[in-house]
PDB file of C-alpha atoms and ligand atoms in Angstrom:
ATOM      1  CA  MET A   1     -56.929  88.666 -41.870  1.00 44.00           C
ATOM      2  CA  THR A   2     -53.913  90.597 -42.538  1.00 46.00           C
ATOM      3  CA  GLU A   3     -52.279  91.088 -46.120  1.00 44.00           C
ATOM      4  CA  SER A   4     -49.630  88.741 -45.493  1.00 43.00           C
ATOM      5  CA  GLY A   5     -52.055  86.265 -44.045  1.00 45.00           C
ATOM      6  CA  LEU A   6     -54.056  86.632 -47.384  1.00 43.00           C
ATOM      7  CA  ALA A   7     -51.013  86.149 -49.447  1.00 42.00           C
ATOM      8  CA  GLN A   8     -49.979  82.791 -47.727  1.00 47.00           C
ATOM      9  CA  THR A   9     -53.433  81.611 -48.617  1.00 46.00           C
ATOM     10  CA  GLY A  10     -53.050  82.663 -52.267  1.00 44.00           C
ATOM     11  CA  LEU A  11     -55.966  84.993 -52.366  1.00 48.00           C
ATOM     12  CA  ILE A  12     -53.803  87.690 -53.214  1.00 49.00           C
ATOM     13  CA  GLU A  13     -50.431  87.909 -55.088  1.00 55.00           C
ATOM     14  CA  SER A  14     -47.264  88.821 -53.069  1.00 60.00           C
ATOM     15  CA  GLY A  15     -43.938  90.258 -53.815  1.00 66.00           C
ATOM     16  CA  PRO A  16     -43.586  93.276 -56.086  1.00 68.00           C
ATOM     17  CA  ALA A  17     -44.822  93.570 -59.570  1.00 70.00           C
ATOM     18  CA  LYS A  18     -41.949  92.378 -62.264  1.00 61.00           C
ATOM     19  CA  PRO A  19     -40.684  95.534 -63.756  1.00 54.00           C
ATOM     20  CA  ALA A  20     -41.357  95.265 -67.582  1.00 92.00           C
ATOM     21  CA  THR A  21     -37.786  95.844 -68.797  1.00 95.00           C
ATOM     22  CA  ARG A  22     -34.917  93.750 -69.911  1.00 96.00           C
ATOM     23  CA  ARG A  23     -31.437  93.623 -69.748  1.00 97.00           C
ATOM     24  CA  LEU A  24     -29.820  94.028 -73.043  1.00 98.00           C
ATOM     25  CA  PHE A  25     -26.604  93.807 -74.841  1.00 98.00           C
ATOM     26  CA  PHE A  26     -25.465  93.624 -78.582  1.00 99.00           C
ATOM     27  CA  ALA A  27     -22.791  90.943 -78.933  1.00 99.00           C
ATOM     28  CA  LEU A  28     -20.832  88.611 -81.237  1.00 99.00           C
ATOM     29  CA  TRP A  29     -22.085  85.191 -80.672  1.00 98.00           C
ATOM     30  CA  PRO A  30     -19.802  82.319 -81.769  1.00 98.00           C
ATOM     31  CA  ASP A  31     -20.533  79.478 -84.081  1.00 98.00           C
ATOM     32  CA  ASP A  32     -20.149  76.058 -82.263  1.00 98.00           C
ATOM     33  CA  ALA A  33     -16.087  75.275 -83.651  1.00 98.00           C
ATOM     34  CA  THR A  34     -15.338  79.095 -82.273  1.00 98.00           C
ATOM     35  CA  ARG A  35     -17.353  78.443 -78.981  1.00 98.00           C
ATOM     36  CA  ASN A  36     -15.497  74.999 -78.754  1.00 98.00           C
ATOM     37  CA  ALA A  37     -12.157  76.929 -79.166  1.00 98.00           C
ATOM     38  CA  LEU A  38     -12.874  79.624 -76.579  1.00 98.00           C
ATOM     39  CA  ASN A  39     -14.136  77.060 -74.161  1.00 98.00           C
ATOM     40  CA  ARG A  40     -10.932  75.192 -74.501  1.00 98.00           C
ATOM     41  CA  THR A  41      -8.736  78.520 -73.895  1.00 98.00           C
ATOM     42  CA  GLY A  42     -11.097  79.099 -70.724  1.00 98.00           C
ATOM     43  CA  LYS A  43     -10.288  75.660 -69.596  1.00 98.00           C
ATOM     44  CA  TRP A  44      -6.478  76.198 -70.089  1.00 98.00           C
ATOM     45  CA  LEU A  45      -6.587  79.874 -68.590  1.00 98.00           C
ATOM     46  CA  HIS A  46      -8.459  78.377 -65.599  1.00 98.00           C
ATOM     47  CA  GLN A  47      -5.692  75.932 -64.670  1.00 97.00           C
ATOM     48  CA  HIS A  48      -3.418  79.235 -64.587  1.00 97.00           C
ATOM     49  CA  TRP A  49      -5.316  81.763 -63.123  1.00 97.00           C
ATOM     50  CA  GLY A  50      -8.301  79.534 -61.093  1.00 98.00           C
ATOM     51  CA  GLY A  51     -11.609  81.257 -60.637  1.00 98.00           C
ATOM     52  CA  ARG A  52     -15.026  80.517 -62.054  1.00 97.00           C
ATOM     53  CA  ARG A  53     -15.309  79.409 -65.534  1.00 97.00           C
ATOM     54  CA  MET A  54     -18.003  81.047 -67.766  1.00 96.00           C
ATOM     55  CA  ARG A  55     -20.508  78.017 -69.305  1.00 95.00           C
ATOM     56  CA  ALA A  56     -19.665  77.505 -72.810  1.00 97.00           C
ATOM     57  CA  ASP A  57     -23.257  78.377 -73.594  1.00 96.00           C
ATOM     58  CA  THR A  58     -22.717  81.939 -72.533  1.00 97.00           C
ATOM     59  CA  LEU A  59     -19.232  82.877 -74.154  1.00 98.00           C
ATOM     60  CA  HIS A  60     -19.453  85.987 -76.475  1.00 98.00           C
ATOM     61  CA  LEU A  61     -17.796  89.139 -77.143  1.00 99.00           C
ATOM     62  CA  THR A  62     -19.924  92.466 -76.050  1.00 98.00           C
ATOM     63  CA  LEU A  63     -20.423  95.081 -78.716  1.00 99.00           C
ATOM     64  CA  VAL A  64     -22.572  97.405 -76.987  1.00 99.00           C
ATOM     65  CA  PHE A  65     -24.265  97.116 -73.488  1.00 98.00           C
ATOM     66  CA  LEU A  66     -27.568  98.677 -73.105  1.00 98.00           C
ATOM     67  CA  GLY A  67     -28.631  97.613 -69.655  1.00 98.00           C
ATOM     68  CA  ASP A  68     -32.362  97.445 -68.739  1.00 97.00           C
ATOM     69  CA  LEU A  69     -34.686  98.670 -71.643  1.00 97.00           C
ATOM     70  CA  PRO A  70     -38.462  98.913 -71.039  1.00 96.00           C
ATOM     71  CA  ALA A  71     -40.201  96.045 -72.884  1.00 95.00           C
ATOM     72  CA  ALA A  72     -42.291  98.405 -74.865  1.00 94.00           C
ATOM     73  CA  GLN A  73     -39.029  99.777 -76.687  1.00 96.00           C
ATOM     74  CA  ILE A  74     -37.882  96.251 -77.645  1.00 97.00           C
ATOM     75  CA  ASP A  75     -39.503  96.221 -81.095  1.00 97.00           C
ATOM     76  CA  ALA A  76     -38.682  99.281 -82.101  1.00 97.00           C
ATOM     77  CA  LEU A  77     -35.078  98.269 -81.225  1.00 98.00           C
ATOM     78  CA  LEU A  78     -35.389  95.063 -83.304  1.00 98.00           C
ATOM     79  CA  GLN A  79     -36.863  96.918 -86.398  1.00 98.00           C
ATOM     80  CA  GLY A  80     -34.807 100.079 -85.995  1.00 98.00           C
ATOM     81  CA  ILE A  81     -30.977  98.575 -86.290  1.00 98.00           C
ATOM     82  CA  GLN A  82     -30.463  97.664 -90.024  1.00 96.00           C
ATOM     83  CA  ASN A  83     -28.122  98.129 -92.968  1.00 93.00           C
ATOM     84  CA  ILE A  84     -25.247  98.294 -90.843  1.00 96.00           C
ATOM     85  CA  PRO A  85     -22.622  98.980 -93.377  1.00 95.00           C
ATOM     86  CA  ILE A  86     -19.813  96.311 -92.246  1.00 97.00           C
ATOM     87  CA  GLY A  87     -18.986  93.236 -93.988  1.00 97.00           C
ATOM     88  CA  ALA A  88     -18.047  89.974 -92.615  1.00 98.00           C
ATOM     89  CA  PHE A  89     -14.573  90.044 -90.969  1.00 98.00           C
ATOM     90  CA  GLU A  90     -12.198  87.949 -89.116  1.00 98.00           C
ATOM     91  CA  LEU A  91     -10.931  88.541 -85.449  1.00 98.00           C
ATOM     92  CA  ASN A  92      -7.834  86.694 -84.354  1.00 98.00           C
ATOM     93  CA  LEU A  93      -8.478  86.270 -80.655  1.00 98.00           C
ATOM     94  CA  ASP A  94      -4.502  85.982 -79.273  1.00 97.00           C
ATOM     95  CA  GLN A  95      -4.317  87.746 -76.113  1.00 97.00           C
ATOM     96  CA  ALA A  96      -5.128  86.479 -72.762  1.00 97.00           C
ATOM     97  CA  GLY A  97      -5.310  89.068 -69.877  1.00 97.00           C
ATOM     98  CA  HIS A  98      -6.554  89.679 -66.333  1.00 97.00           C
ATOM     99  CA  TRP A  99      -8.027  92.908 -64.749  1.00 97.00           C
ATOM    100  CA  PRO A 100      -7.600  93.111 -61.041  1.00 97.00           C
ATOM    101  CA  HIS A 101     -10.216  95.649 -60.716  1.00 97.00           C
ATOM    102  CA  ASN A 102     -12.747  93.466 -61.532  1.00 98.00           C
ATOM    103  CA  ARG A 103     -10.785  89.771 -61.345  1.00 98.00           C
ATOM    104  CA  ILE A 104     -11.918  88.829 -64.934  1.00 98.00           C
ATOM    105  CA  GLY A 105      -9.938  86.592 -67.058  1.00 98.00           C
ATOM    106  CA  TRP A 106     -10.411  87.346 -70.493  1.00 98.00           C
ATOM    107  CA  LEU A 107      -9.357  86.548 -74.286  1.00 98.00           C
ATOM    108  CA  GLY A 108      -8.956  89.592 -76.519  1.00 98.00           C
ATOM    109  CA  LEU A 109      -6.741  90.964 -79.252  1.00 98.00           C
ATOM    110  CA  SER A 110      -3.310  92.157 -79.508  1.00 97.00           C
ATOM    111  CA  GLN A 111      -4.049  94.277 -82.787  1.00 97.00           C
ATOM    112  CA  HIS A 112      -6.573  96.456 -82.941  1.00 97.00           C
ATOM    113  CA  SER A 113      -9.514  95.683 -85.371  1.00 98.00           C
ATOM    114  CA  GLN A 114     -10.721  98.411 -87.641  1.00 98.00           C
ATOM    115  CA  ALA A 115     -13.721  96.407 -88.670  1.00 98.00           C
ATOM    116  CA  LEU A 116     -14.855  95.438 -84.955  1.00 98.00           C
ATOM    117  CA  GLU A 117     -14.482  99.444 -84.058  1.00 98.00           C
ATOM    118  CA  SER A 118     -16.629 100.408 -87.055  1.00 98.00           C
ATOM    119  CA  LEU A 119     -19.203  97.609 -86.179  1.00 98.00           C
ATOM    120  CA  VAL A 120     -19.484  99.368 -82.577  1.00 98.00           C
ATOM    121  CA  ARG A 121     -19.687 102.828 -84.088  1.00 98.00           C
ATOM    122  CA  ALA A 122     -22.321 101.914 -86.540  1.00 98.00           C
ATOM    123  CA  LEU A 123     -24.482 100.207 -83.741  1.00 98.00           C
ATOM    124  CA  ARG A 124     -23.965 103.137 -81.222  1.00 98.00           C
ATOM    125  CA  ASP A 125     -24.893 105.810 -84.143  1.00 98.00           C
ATOM    126  CA  GLN A 126     -28.061 103.730 -84.896  1.00 98.00           C
ATOM    127  CA  LEU A 127     -28.801 103.558 -81.109  1.00 98.00           C
ATOM    128  CA  ARG A 128     -28.569 107.292 -80.797  1.00 98.00           C
ATOM    129  CA  THR A 129     -30.899 107.972 -83.788  1.00 98.00           C
ATOM    130  CA  LEU A 130     -33.407 105.770 -82.142  1.00 98.00           C
ATOM    131  CA  ASP A 131     -32.921 107.471 -78.939  1.00 97.00           C
ATOM    132  CA  ILE A 132     -32.028 104.221 -76.925  1.00 98.00           C
ATOM    133  CA  PRO A 133     -29.442 104.808 -74.102  1.00 98.00           C
ATOM    134  CA  PHE A 134     -26.491 102.496 -73.851  1.00 98.00           C
ATOM    135  CA  ASP A 135     -23.037 102.408 -72.232  1.00 98.00           C
ATOM    136  CA  ALA A 136     -20.861 105.075 -73.872  1.00 98.00           C
ATOM    137  CA  ARG A 137     -17.803 104.213 -72.294  1.00 98.00           C
ATOM    138  CA  PRO A 138     -14.671 103.251 -74.775  1.00 98.00           C
ATOM    139  CA  HIS A 139     -15.254  99.849 -75.992  1.00 98.00           C
ATOM    140  CA  THR A 140     -12.772  97.386 -74.770  1.00 97.00           C
ATOM    141  CA  PRO A 141     -13.235  94.173 -76.962  1.00 98.00           C
ATOM    142  CA  HIS A 142     -12.672  90.809 -74.836  1.00 98.00           C
ATOM    143  CA  ILE A 143     -14.551  87.550 -74.156  1.00 98.00           C
ATOM    144  CA  THR A 144     -14.968  86.883 -70.609  1.00 98.00           C
ATOM    145  CA  LEU A 145     -13.806  83.317 -69.695  1.00 98.00           C
ATOM    146  CA  LEU A 146     -13.197  83.551 -65.969  1.00 98.00           C
ATOM    147  CA  ARG A 147     -14.641  85.527 -63.139  1.00 97.00           C
ATOM    148  CA  LYS A 148     -13.100  85.651 -59.528  1.00 98.00           C
ATOM    149  CA  ALA A 149      -9.894  84.733 -61.053  1.00 98.00           C
ATOM    150  CA  GLN A 150      -6.651  85.517 -59.195  1.00 97.00           C
ATOM    151  CA  GLY A 151      -4.680  85.970 -62.278  1.00 94.00           C
ATOM    152  CA  GLY A 152      -0.965  85.765 -62.485  1.00 90.00           C
ATOM    153  CA  ALA A 153       2.033  85.917 -64.694  1.00 90.00           C
ATOM    154  CA  ALA A 154       1.420  86.942 -68.454  1.00 88.00           C
ATOM    155  CA  LEU A 155       0.690  83.989 -70.620  1.00 91.00           C
ATOM    156  CA  GLU A 156       1.079  82.964 -74.329  1.00 92.00           C
ATOM    157  CA  CYS A 157      -1.856  81.700 -75.574  1.00 93.00           C
ATOM    158  CA  LEU A 158      -3.086  79.681 -78.589  1.00 95.00           C
ATOM    159  CA  PRO A 159      -5.112  82.258 -80.838  1.00 98.00           C
ATOM    160  CA  VAL A 160      -8.632  81.526 -81.787  1.00 98.00           C
ATOM    161  CA  ASN A 161      -9.615  82.920 -85.269  1.00 98.00           C
ATOM    162  CA  TRP A 162     -13.395  83.808 -85.462  1.00 98.00           C
ATOM    163  CA  ALA A 163     -15.014  84.431 -88.905  1.00 98.00           C
ATOM    164  CA  VAL A 164     -17.508  87.021 -87.851  1.00 98.00           C
ATOM    165  CA  ASP A 165     -20.633  87.077 -90.148  1.00 98.00           C
ATOM    166  CA  GLY A 166     -23.126  88.604 -87.811  1.00 98.00           C
ATOM    167  CA  PHE A 167     -24.240  89.874 -84.465  1.00 98.00           C
ATOM    168  CA  VAL A 168     -27.133  89.350 -82.075  1.00 98.00           C
ATOM    169  CA  LEU A 169     -29.142  91.078 -79.550  1.00 98.00           C
ATOM    170  CA  VAL A 170     -29.254  89.192 -76.345  1.00 98.00           C
ATOM    171  CA  ALA A 171     -31.195  89.447 -73.154  1.00 98.00           C
ATOM    172  CA  SER A 172     -29.698  88.476 -69.723  1.00 97.00           C
ATOM    173  CA  ASN A 173     -31.630  86.655 -67.180  1.00 94.00           C
ATOM    174  CA  PRO A 174     -29.670  86.593 -63.912  1.00 90.00           C
ATOM    175  CA  GLN A 175     -29.965  83.048 -62.253  1.00 90.00           C
ATOM    176  CA  ALA A 176     -28.229  81.373 -59.072  1.00 88.00           C
ATOM    177  CA  ASP A 177     -25.717  79.704 -61.581  1.00 84.00           C
ATOM    178  CA  GLY A 178     -24.756  82.537 -63.345  1.00 85.00           C
ATOM    179  CA  ALA A 179     -26.558  84.753 -66.203  1.00 90.00           C
ATOM    180  CA  HIS A 180     -28.524  82.972 -68.812  1.00 94.00           C
ATOM    181  CA  TYR A 181     -28.656  84.686 -72.228  1.00 97.00           C
ATOM    182  CA  ASP A 182     -31.607  84.485 -74.816  1.00 97.00           C
ATOM    183  CA  VAL A 183     -30.365  85.609 -78.420  1.00 98.00           C
ATOM    184  CA  LEU A 184     -33.572  87.713 -79.279  1.00 98.00           C
ATOM    185  CA  GLN A 185     -32.182  88.441 -82.854  1.00 98.00           C
ATOM    186  CA  THR A 186     -29.493  87.770 -85.200  1.00 98.00           C
ATOM    187  CA  TRP A 187     -28.169  90.420 -87.831  1.00 98.00           C
ATOM    188  CA  ARG A 188     -26.065  88.686 -90.907  1.00 97.00           C
ATOM    189  CA  LEU A 189     -23.248  90.937 -92.151  1.00 98.00           C
ATOM    190  CA  ALA A 190     -22.567  91.055 -95.974  1.00 94.00           C
ATOM    191  CA  THR A 191     -20.249  88.379 -97.442  1.00 92.00           C
ATOM    192  CA  GLN A 192     -18.513  89.057-100.673  1.00 76.00           C
TER     193      GLN A 192
HETATM  194  P1  LIG B 201     -17.955  91.528 -68.722  1.00 65.31           P
HETATM  195  O1  LIG B 201     -18.147  90.247 -69.203  1.00 65.31           O
HETATM  196  O2  LIG B 201     -16.815  91.983 -68.918  1.00 65.31           O
HETATM  197  O3  LIG B 201     -18.700  91.425 -67.262  1.00 65.31           O
HETATM  198  C1  LIG B 201     -23.428  90.977 -69.877  1.00 65.31           C
HETATM  199  O4  LIG B 201     -23.227  91.446 -68.922  1.00 65.31           O
HETATM  200  C2  LIG B 201     -22.287  91.585 -70.797  1.00 65.31           C
HETATM  201  O5  LIG B 201     -22.161  92.913 -71.060  1.00 65.31           O
HETATM  202  C3  LIG B 201     -20.811  91.218 -70.513  1.00 65.31           C
HETATM  203  O6  LIG B 201     -20.208  90.827 -71.661  1.00 65.31           O
HETATM  204  C4  LIG B 201     -20.491  92.089 -69.765  1.00 65.31           C
HETATM  205  O7  LIG B 201     -18.893  92.416 -69.783  1.00 65.31           O
HETATM  206  C5  LIG B 201     -20.832  93.239 -70.812  1.00 65.31           C
HETATM  207  N1  LIG B 201     -21.012  94.439 -70.123  1.00 65.31           N
HETATM  208  C6  LIG B 201     -20.513  95.651 -70.578  1.00 65.31           C
HETATM  209  N2  LIG B 201     -20.830  96.867 -69.859  1.00 65.31           N
HETATM  210  C7  LIG B 201     -21.667  96.381 -68.737  1.00 65.31           C
HETATM  211  C8  LIG B 201     -22.077  96.720 -67.717  1.00 65.31           C
HETATM  212  N3  LIG B 201     -21.960  98.421 -67.379  1.00 65.31           N
HETATM  213  N4  LIG B 201     -22.652  96.223 -66.724  1.00 65.31           N
HETATM  214  C9  LIG B 201     -23.043  95.098 -66.952  1.00 65.31           C
HETATM  215  N5  LIG B 201     -22.219  94.479 -67.959  1.00 65.31           N
HETATM  216  C10 LIG B 201     -21.632  94.981 -68.861  1.00 65.31           C
END
């Protein structure tokens, strides 16, 4: 019997071995009230700019995108990120925008956030120390609300205030209805 015939009988396993990597990123992960507010903004933006809304359970703000990391390195990552010297802070998400090049409709900040920038820098510094690669392009803070959106005229939006008191490491699992995310670990930021 051929190998494919054997595979059909279940006598041997078919298909390539699953790669032992996970697609990872650090993110701000909203509490329920912030998630609901972001989701409402997504509904509103969708009425204007169309496209596909992100599912409420996936809404987040990416801090650092790592991409595929060998599973064997995840423990070192979980243990290595510590003592991030940034206290809890607030984000005022007050600007809706659309990027024609990737057709993303997003919510972001009209004012630069020093605390957010410091958090991203601290994470990048620790990742370098751990020798874990990441996407080192300039960070553009945004929450993706729509994909494949047509965009349109600039819009005034109701701001969403987000009290940030921690961040998470997320693993992304691509599926037919879009990516599903597993939060692997949460780190708390010091509150006064
Ligand atoms: P996006 O929503 O603007 O696509 C998981 O893919 C998260 O990581 C998303 O928030 C995504 O941003 C972000 N991200 C940042 N850099 C990425 C990259 N090079 N490839 C895929 N996702 C990236």
